[in-house]
XYZ file of C-alpha atoms in Angstrom:
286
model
C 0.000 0.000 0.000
C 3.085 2.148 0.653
C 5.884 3.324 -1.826
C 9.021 1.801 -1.086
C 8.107 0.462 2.216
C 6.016 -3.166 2.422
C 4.947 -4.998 4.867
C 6.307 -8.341 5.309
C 4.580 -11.286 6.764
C 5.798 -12.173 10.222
C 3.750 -14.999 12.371
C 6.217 -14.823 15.281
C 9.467 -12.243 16.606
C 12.437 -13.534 14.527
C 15.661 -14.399 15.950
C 17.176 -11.307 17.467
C 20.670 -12.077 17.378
C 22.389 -10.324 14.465
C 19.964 -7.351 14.523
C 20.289 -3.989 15.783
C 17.830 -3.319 18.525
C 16.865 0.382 19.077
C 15.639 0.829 22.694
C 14.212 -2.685 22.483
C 11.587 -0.845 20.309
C 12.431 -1.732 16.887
C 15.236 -4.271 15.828
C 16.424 -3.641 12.281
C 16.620 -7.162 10.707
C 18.340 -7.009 7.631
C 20.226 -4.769 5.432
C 21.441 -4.673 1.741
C 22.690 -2.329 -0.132
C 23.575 -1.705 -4.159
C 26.836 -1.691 -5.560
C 27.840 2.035 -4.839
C 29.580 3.909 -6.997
C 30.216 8.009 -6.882
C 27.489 9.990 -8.207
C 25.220 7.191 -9.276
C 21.741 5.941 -7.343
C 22.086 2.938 -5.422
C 19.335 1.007 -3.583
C 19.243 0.125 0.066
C 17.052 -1.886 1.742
C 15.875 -1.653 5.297
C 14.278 -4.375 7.015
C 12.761 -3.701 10.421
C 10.404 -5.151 13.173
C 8.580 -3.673 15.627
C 9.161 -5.198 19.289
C 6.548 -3.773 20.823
C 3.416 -1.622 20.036
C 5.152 1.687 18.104
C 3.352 5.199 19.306
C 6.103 7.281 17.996
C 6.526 8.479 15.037
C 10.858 7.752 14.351
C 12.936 9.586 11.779
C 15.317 7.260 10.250
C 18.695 8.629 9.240
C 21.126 6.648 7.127
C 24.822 8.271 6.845
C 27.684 7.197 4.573
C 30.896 7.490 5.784
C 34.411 6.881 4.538
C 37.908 7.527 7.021
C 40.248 10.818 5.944
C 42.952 11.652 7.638
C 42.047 10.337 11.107
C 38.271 11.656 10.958
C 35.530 10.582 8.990
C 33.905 12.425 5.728
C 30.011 11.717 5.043
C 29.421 11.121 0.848
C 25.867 10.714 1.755
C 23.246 11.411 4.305
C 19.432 11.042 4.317
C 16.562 10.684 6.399
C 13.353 9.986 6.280
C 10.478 7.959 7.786
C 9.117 4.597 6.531
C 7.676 4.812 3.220
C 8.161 8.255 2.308
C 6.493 8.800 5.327
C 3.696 7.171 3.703
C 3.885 4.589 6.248
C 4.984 5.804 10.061
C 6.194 3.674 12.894
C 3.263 4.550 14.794
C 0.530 2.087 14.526
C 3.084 -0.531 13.905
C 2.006 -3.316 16.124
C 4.639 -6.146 17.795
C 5.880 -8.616 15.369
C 5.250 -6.690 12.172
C 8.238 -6.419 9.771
C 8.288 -3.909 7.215
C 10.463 -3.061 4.216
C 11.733 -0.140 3.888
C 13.650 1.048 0.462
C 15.534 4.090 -0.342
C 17.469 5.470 -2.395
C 21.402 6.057 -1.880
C 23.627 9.062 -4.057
C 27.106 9.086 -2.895
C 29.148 11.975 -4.095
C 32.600 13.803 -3.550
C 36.002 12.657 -4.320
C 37.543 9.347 -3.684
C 41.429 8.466 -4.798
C 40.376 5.243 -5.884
C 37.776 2.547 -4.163
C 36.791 3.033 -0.285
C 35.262 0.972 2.412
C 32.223 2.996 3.511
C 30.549 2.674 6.507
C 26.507 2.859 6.557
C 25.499 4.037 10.048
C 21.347 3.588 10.624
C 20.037 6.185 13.314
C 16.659 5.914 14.842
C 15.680 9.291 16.034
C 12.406 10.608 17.919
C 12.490 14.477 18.928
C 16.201 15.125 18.074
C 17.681 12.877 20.021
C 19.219 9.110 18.704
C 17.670 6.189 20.178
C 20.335 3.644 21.919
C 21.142 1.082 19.821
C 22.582 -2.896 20.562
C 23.451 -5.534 18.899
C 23.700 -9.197 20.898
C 22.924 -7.043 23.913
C 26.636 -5.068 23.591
C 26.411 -1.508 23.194
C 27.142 -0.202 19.415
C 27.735 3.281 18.977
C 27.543 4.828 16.879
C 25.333 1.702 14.993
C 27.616 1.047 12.014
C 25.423 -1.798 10.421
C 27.436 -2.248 7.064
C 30.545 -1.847 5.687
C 30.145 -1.645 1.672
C 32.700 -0.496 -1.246
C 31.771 2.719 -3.190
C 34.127 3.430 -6.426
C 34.859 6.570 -8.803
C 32.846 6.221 -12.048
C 35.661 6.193 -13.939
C 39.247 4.509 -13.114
C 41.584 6.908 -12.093
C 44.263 8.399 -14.220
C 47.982 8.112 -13.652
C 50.441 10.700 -14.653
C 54.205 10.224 -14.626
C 54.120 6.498 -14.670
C 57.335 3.967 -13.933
C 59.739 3.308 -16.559
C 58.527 -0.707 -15.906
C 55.756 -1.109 -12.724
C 56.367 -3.156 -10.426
C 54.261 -6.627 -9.578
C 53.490 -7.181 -5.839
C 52.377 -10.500 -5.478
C 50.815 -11.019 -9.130
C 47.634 -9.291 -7.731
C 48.922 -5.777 -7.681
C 50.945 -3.219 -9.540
C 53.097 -0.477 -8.234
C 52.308 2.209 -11.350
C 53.821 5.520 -10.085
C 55.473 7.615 -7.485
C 55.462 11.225 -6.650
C 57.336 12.746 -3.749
C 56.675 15.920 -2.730
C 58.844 17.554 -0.373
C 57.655 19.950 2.979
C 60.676 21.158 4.680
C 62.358 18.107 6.343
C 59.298 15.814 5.346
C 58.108 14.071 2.631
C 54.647 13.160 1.164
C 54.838 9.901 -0.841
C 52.137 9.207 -3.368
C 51.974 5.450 -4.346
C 49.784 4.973 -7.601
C 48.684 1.016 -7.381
C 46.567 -0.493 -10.086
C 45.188 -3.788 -9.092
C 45.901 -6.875 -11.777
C 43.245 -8.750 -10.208
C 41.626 -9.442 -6.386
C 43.799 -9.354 -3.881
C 42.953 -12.297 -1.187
C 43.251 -10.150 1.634
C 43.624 -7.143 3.480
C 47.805 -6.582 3.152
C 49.632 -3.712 4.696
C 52.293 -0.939 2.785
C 55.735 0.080 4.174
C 57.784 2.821 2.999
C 61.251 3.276 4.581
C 63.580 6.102 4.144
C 66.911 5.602 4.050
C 70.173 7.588 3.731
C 73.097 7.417 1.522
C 74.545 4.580 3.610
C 70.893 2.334 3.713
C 70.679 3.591 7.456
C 66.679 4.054 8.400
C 66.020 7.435 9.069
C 61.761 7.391 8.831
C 59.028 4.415 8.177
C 55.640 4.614 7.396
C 53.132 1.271 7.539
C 49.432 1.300 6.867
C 46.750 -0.028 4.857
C 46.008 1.959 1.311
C 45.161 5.218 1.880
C 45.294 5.342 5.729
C 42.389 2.531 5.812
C 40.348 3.941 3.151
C 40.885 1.895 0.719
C 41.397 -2.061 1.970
C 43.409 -4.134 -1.094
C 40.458 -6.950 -0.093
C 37.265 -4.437 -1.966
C 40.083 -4.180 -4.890
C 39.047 -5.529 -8.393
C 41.139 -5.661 -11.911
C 41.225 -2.098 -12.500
C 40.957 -0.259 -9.625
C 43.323 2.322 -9.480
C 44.491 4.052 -5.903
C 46.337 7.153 -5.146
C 48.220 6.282 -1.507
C 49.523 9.235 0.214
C 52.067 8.671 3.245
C 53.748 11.135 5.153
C 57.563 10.546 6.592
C 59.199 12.915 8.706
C 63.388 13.362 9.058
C 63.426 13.006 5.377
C 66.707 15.875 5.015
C 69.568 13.266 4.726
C 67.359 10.691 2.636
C 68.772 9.168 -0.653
C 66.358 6.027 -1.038
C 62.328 5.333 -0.672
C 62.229 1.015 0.190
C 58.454 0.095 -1.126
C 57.006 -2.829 -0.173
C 53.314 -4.867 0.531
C 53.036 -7.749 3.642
C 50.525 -9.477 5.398
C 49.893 -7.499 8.908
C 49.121 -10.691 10.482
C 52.300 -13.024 9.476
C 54.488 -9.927 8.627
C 55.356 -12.118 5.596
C 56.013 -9.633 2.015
C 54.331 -10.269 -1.088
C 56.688 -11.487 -3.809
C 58.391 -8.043 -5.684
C 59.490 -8.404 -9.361
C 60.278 -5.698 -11.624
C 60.696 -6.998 -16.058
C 59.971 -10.614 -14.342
C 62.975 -10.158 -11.717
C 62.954 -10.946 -7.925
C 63.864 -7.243 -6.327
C 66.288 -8.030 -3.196
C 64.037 -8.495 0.279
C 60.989 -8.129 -1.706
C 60.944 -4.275 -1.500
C 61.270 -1.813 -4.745
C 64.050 1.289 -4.129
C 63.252 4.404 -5.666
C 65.849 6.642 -6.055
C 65.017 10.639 -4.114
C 66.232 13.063 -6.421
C 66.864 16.562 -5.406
C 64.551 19.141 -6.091
């Protein structure tokens, strides 16, 4: 009876254990989402049931969020009630399970694919309902993590002589330095050959004219943003890092490991093993 919201039919309270509860007044069943990619409508689907007899009248408010620079930056936010507002939590009686659909438009910049975060707010007179899930606290209620992706491939300028192969799965393309005083801002350009298996880890070392370590840098792609697991053949990722004591430096060591067994991903450059796995790229004075 309702645009994008439909009642589901429900003869009993369904097992509670992977939902989010919402002041044990509505538990949020199930959630899917579209592929998301910048600019482009996704759907999302909300699935929700009433615990007890619903009076209120609750705003629903989904957020998008993807991690910069230690904080978080929203690509999307809506809110809404159920249906369009066509069909409101109150009258909703316990046990019923509705449907709920809407419509998703992330936007912004992204330098290359990122793990978003869909957080699902229940709100009733400005203020956020409490929300659980297997009776454990979970704020702020992060119910999804999804990959959203530039329309287009990225573009890489000033490309490697030869790129280098990390593991089969991914390709070091480019790398721009950028110099700030006695630091240094590294830009990694990786292209992904195919799917990486997992989550793996980037160092960077600086070293001086003698291989001594003067500044390392580890993280994921893009400070977190951009896990090499959501990677597919394609995807192309700008990775900034920032080192610090970078005056006396000479050499950049590049490299890709597992964070759990610390073990590196084979490095060959033309089909050759590079020495401990790592590529060296030469600084040259600006």
């Amino acid at each position: 009876l309702y645009p994008q919201s439909t009642q589901l039919p429900a003869a009993a309270i369904r097992d509670l254990k992977t939902a989010v509860i919402y002041d044990d007044q509505l538990a949020l069943l199930e959630t899917t989402v579209d592929p998301l990619t910048l600019n482009e409508v996704a759907k999302l689907s909300l699935t929700w049931q009433a615990l007890e007899n619903i009076e209120a009248d609750y705003t629903i408010a989904a957020q998008l969020l993807i991690p910069e620079n230690g904080n978080w930056r929203k690509i999307d936010e809506q809110y809404s009630f159920p249906g369009l507002g066509l069909n409101p939590t109150s009258g909703w009686q316990q046990g019923d399970i509705h449907q709920d659909t809407w419509s998703l438009l992330p936007d912004g910049n992204l330098a290359g694919p990122a793990l978003a975060q869909l957080l699902i707010h229940v709100q009733y007179e400005g203020r956020n309902l409490a929300s659980t899930l297997a009776d454990q606290p979970l704020d702020p209620p992060l119910v999804l993590s999804v990959p959203v992706r530039p329309q287009e491939p990225l573009t890489v300028d000033n490309k490697l002589s030869e790129a280098v192969n990390f593991g089969g799965s991914i390709e070091l393309a480019a790398v721009e330095i950028r110099s700030e005083g006695d630091d240094l801002l590294a830009t990694l350009w990786w292209q992904a050959l195919g799917e990486p298996d997992k989550d793996y880890a980037v160092f960077l070392h600086l070293l001086d004219s003698q291989d001594v370590l003067l500044a390392q840098n580890d993280s994921t792609p893009a400070s977190g943003a951009s896990p090499t697991g959501i990677w597919q053949k394609g995807d192309v990722i700008g990775d900034e890092h920032f080192l610090s004591n970078a005056a006396e430096a000479k050499t950049l060591l590049i490299g890709v490991y597992d964070p759990n067994s610390g073990e590196r991903l084979a490095a060959t450059l033309d089909g050759q093993p590079l020495p401990d796995n790592a590529f060296r790229f030469t600084l040259t004075p600006e």
